[in-house]
mmCIF file of N, CA and C in Angstrom:
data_model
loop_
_atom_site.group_PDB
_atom_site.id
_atom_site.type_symbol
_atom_site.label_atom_id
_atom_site.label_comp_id
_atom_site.label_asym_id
_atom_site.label_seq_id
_atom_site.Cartn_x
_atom_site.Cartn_y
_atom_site.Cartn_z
ATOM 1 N N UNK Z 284 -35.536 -123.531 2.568
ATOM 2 C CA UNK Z 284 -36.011 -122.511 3.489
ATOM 3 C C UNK Z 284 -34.856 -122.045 4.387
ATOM 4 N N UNK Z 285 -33.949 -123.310 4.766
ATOM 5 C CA UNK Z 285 -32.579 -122.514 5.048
ATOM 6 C C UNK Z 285 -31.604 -121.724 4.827
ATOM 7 N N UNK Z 286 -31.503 -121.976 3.572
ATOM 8 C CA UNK Z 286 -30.806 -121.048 3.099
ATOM 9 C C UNK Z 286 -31.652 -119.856 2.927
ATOM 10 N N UNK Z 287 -32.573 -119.641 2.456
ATOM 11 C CA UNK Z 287 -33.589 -118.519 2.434
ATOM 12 C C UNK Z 287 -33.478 -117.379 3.610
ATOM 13 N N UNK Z 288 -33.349 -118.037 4.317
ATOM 14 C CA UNK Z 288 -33.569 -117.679 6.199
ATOM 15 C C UNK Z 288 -31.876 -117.240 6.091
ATOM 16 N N UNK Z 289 -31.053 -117.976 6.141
ATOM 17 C CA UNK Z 289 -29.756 -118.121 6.268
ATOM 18 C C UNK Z 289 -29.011 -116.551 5.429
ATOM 19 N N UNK Z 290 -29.582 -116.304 4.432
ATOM 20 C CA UNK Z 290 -29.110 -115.471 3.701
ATOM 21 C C UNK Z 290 -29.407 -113.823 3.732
ATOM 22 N N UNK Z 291 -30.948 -114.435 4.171
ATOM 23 C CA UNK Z 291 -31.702 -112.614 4.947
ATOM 24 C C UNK Z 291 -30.956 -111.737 6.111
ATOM 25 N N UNK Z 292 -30.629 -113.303 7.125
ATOM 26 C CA UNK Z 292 -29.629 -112.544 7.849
ATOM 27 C C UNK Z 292 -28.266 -111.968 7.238
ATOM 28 N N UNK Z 293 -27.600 -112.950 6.593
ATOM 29 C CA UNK Z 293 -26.755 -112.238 6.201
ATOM 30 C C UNK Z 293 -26.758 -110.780 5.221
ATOM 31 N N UNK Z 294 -27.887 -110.817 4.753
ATOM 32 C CA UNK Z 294 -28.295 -109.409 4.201
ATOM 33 C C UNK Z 294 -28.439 -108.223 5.110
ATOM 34 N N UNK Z 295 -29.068 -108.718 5.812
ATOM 35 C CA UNK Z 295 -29.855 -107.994 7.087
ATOM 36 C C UNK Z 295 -31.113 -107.703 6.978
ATOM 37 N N UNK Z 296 -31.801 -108.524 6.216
ATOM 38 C CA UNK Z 296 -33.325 -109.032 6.280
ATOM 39 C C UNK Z 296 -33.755 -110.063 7.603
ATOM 40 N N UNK Z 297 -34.322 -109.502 8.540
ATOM 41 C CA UNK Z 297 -35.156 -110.757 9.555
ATOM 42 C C UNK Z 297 -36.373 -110.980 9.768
ATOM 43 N N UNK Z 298 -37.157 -110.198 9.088
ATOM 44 C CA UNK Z 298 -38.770 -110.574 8.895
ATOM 45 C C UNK Z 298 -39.163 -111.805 7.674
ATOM 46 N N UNK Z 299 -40.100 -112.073 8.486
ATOM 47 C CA UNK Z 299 -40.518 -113.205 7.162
ATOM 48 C C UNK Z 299 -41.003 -112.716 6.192
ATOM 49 N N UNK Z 300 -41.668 -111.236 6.231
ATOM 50 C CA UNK Z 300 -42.544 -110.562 5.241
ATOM 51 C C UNK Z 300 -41.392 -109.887 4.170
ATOM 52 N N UNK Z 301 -40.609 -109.634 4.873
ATOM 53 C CA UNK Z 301 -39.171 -108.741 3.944
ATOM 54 C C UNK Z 301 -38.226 -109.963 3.178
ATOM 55 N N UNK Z 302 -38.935 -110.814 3.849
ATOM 56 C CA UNK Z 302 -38.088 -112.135 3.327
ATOM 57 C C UNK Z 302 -38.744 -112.561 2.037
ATOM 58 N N UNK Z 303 -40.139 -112.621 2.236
ATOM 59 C CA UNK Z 303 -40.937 -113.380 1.382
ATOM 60 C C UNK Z 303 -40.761 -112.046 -0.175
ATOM 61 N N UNK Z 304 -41.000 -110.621 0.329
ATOM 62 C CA UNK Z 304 -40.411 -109.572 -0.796
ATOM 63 C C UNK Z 304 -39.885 -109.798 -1.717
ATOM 64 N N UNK Z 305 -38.556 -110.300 -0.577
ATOM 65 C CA UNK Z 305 -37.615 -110.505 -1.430
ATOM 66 C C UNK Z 305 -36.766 -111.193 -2.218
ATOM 67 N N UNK Z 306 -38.012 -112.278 -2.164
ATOM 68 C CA UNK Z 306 -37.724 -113.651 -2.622
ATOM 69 C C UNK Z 306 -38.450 -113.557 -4.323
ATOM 70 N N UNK Z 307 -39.477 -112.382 -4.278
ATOM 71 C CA UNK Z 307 -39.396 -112.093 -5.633
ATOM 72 C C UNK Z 307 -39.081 -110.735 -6.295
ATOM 73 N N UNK Z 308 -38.207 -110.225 -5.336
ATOM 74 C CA UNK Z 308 -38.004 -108.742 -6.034
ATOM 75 C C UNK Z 308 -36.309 -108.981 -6.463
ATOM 76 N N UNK Z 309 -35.753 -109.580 -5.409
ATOM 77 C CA UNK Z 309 -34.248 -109.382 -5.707
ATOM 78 C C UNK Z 309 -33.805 -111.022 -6.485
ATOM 79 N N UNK Z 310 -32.520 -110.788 -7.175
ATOM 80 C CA UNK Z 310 -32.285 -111.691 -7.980
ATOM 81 C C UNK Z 310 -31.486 -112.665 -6.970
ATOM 82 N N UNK Z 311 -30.979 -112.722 -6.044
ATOM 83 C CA UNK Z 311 -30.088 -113.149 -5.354
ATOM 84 C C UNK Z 311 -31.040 -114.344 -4.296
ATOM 85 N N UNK Z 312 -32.312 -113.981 -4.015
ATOM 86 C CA UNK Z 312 -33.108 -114.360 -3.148
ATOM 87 C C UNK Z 312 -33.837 -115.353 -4.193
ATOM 88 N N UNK Z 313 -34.086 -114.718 -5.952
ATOM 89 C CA UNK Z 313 -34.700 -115.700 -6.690
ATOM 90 C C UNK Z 313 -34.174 -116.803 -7.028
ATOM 91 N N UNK Z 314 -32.610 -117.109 -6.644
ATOM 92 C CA UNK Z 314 -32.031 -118.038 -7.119
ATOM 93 C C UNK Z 314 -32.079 -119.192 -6.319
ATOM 94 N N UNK Z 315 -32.199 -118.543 -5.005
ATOM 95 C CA UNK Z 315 -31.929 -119.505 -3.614
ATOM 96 C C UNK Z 315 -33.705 -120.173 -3.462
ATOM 97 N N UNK Z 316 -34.368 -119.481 -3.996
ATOM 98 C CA UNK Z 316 -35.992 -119.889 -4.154
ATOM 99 C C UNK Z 316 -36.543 -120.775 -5.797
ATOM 100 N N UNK Z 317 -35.043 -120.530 -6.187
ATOM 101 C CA UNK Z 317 -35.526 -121.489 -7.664
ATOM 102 C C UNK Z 317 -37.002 -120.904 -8.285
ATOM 103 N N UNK Z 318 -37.184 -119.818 -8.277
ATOM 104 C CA UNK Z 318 -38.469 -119.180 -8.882
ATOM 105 C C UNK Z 318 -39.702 -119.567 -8.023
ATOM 106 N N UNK Z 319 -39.736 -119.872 -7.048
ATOM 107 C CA UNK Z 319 -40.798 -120.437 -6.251
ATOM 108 C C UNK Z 319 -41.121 -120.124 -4.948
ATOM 109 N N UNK Z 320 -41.221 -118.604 -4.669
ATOM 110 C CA UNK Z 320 -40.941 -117.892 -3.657
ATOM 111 C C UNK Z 320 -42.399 -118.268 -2.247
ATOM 112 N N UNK Z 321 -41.929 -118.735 -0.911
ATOM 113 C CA UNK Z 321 -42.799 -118.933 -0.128
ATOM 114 C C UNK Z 321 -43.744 -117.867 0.382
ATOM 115 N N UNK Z 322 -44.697 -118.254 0.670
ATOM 116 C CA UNK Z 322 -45.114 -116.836 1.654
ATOM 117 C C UNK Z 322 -44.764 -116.459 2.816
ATOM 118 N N UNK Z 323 -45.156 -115.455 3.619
ATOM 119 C CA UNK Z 323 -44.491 -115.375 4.780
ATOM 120 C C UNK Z 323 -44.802 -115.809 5.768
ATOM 121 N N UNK Z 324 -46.168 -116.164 5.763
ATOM 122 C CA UNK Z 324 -46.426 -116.990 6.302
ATOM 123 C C UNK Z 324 -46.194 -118.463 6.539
ATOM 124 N N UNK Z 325 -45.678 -119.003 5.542
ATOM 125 C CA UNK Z 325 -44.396 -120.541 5.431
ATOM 126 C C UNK Z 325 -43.271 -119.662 6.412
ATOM 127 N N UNK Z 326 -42.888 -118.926 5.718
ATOM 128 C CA UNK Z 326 -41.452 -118.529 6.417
ATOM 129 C C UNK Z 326 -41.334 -118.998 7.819
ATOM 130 N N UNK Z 327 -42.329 -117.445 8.333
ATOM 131 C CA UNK Z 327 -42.680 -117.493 10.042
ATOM 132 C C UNK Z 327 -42.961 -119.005 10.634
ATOM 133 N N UNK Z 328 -44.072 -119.660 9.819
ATOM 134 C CA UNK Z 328 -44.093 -120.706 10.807
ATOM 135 C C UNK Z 328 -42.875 -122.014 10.449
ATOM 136 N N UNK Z 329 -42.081 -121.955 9.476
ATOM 137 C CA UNK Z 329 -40.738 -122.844 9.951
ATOM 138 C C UNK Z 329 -39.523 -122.198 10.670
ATOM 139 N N UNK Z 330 -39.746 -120.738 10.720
ATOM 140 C CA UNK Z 330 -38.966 -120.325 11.740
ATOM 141 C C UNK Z 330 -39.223 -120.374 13.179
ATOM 142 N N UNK Z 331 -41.050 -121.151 13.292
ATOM 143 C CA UNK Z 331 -41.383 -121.099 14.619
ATOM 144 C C UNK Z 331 -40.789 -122.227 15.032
ATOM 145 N N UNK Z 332 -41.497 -122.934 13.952
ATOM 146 C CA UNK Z 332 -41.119 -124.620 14.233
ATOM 147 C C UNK Z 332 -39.697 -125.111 14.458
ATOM 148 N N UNK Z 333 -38.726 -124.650 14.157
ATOM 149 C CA UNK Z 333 -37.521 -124.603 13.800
ATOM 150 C C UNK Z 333 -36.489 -123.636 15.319
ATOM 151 N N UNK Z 334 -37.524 -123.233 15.864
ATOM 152 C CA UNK Z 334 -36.794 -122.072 16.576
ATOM 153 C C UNK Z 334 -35.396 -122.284 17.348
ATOM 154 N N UNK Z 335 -35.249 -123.723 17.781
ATOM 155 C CA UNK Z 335 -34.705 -124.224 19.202
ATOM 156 C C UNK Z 335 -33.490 -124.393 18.500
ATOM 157 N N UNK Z 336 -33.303 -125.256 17.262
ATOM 158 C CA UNK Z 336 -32.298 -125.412 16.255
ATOM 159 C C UNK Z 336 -31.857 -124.184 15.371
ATOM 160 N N UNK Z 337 -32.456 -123.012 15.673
ATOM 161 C CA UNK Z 337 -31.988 -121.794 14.938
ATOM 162 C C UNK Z 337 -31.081 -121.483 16.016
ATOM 163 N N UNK Z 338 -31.588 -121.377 17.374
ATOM 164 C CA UNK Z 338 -30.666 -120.817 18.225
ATOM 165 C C UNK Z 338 -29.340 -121.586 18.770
ATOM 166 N N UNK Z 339 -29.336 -122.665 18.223
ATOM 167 C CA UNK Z 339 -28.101 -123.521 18.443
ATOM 168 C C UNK Z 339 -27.578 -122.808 17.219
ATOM 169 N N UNK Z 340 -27.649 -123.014 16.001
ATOM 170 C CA UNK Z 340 -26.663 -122.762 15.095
ATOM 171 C C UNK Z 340 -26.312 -121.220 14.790
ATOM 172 N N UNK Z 341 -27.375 -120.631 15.214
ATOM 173 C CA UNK Z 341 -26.505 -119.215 14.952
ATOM 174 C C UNK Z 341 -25.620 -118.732 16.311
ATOM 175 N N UNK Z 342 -26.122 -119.528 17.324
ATOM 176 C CA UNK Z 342 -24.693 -119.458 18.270
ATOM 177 C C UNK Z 342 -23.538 -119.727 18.154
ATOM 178 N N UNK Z 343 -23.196 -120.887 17.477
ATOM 179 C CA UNK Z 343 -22.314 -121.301 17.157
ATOM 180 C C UNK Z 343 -21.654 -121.177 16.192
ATOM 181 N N UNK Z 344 -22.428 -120.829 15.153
ATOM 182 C CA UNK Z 344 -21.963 -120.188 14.017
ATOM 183 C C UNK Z 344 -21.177 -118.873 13.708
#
């Protein structure tokens, strides 16, 4: 899911819904999902859960 997350930004995908898209439309997103694309609703809520440690590392990053 990190990398998933990790890679949208670098696309310039930040929704979970454009995420979840494109986890089965584009080939680049199918690889990082191993054919097993989440919903966006997974997405959103490990990006909720996750939030405090997102904002450390993309600061620093």
């Amino acid at each position: 899911m990190t990398a998933l997350l990790l890679h949208g930004y670098a696309s310039g995908i930040y929704s979970s819904r454009r995420n979840a898209k494109a986890a089965v439309e584009r080939a680049d997103f199918m690889i990082i999902v191993a054919g097993d694309p989440p919903d966006f609703r997974t997405i959103s809520e490990f990006r909720k859960r996750h939030l405090e440690a997102w904002r450390v590392c993309l600061f620093r990053c």
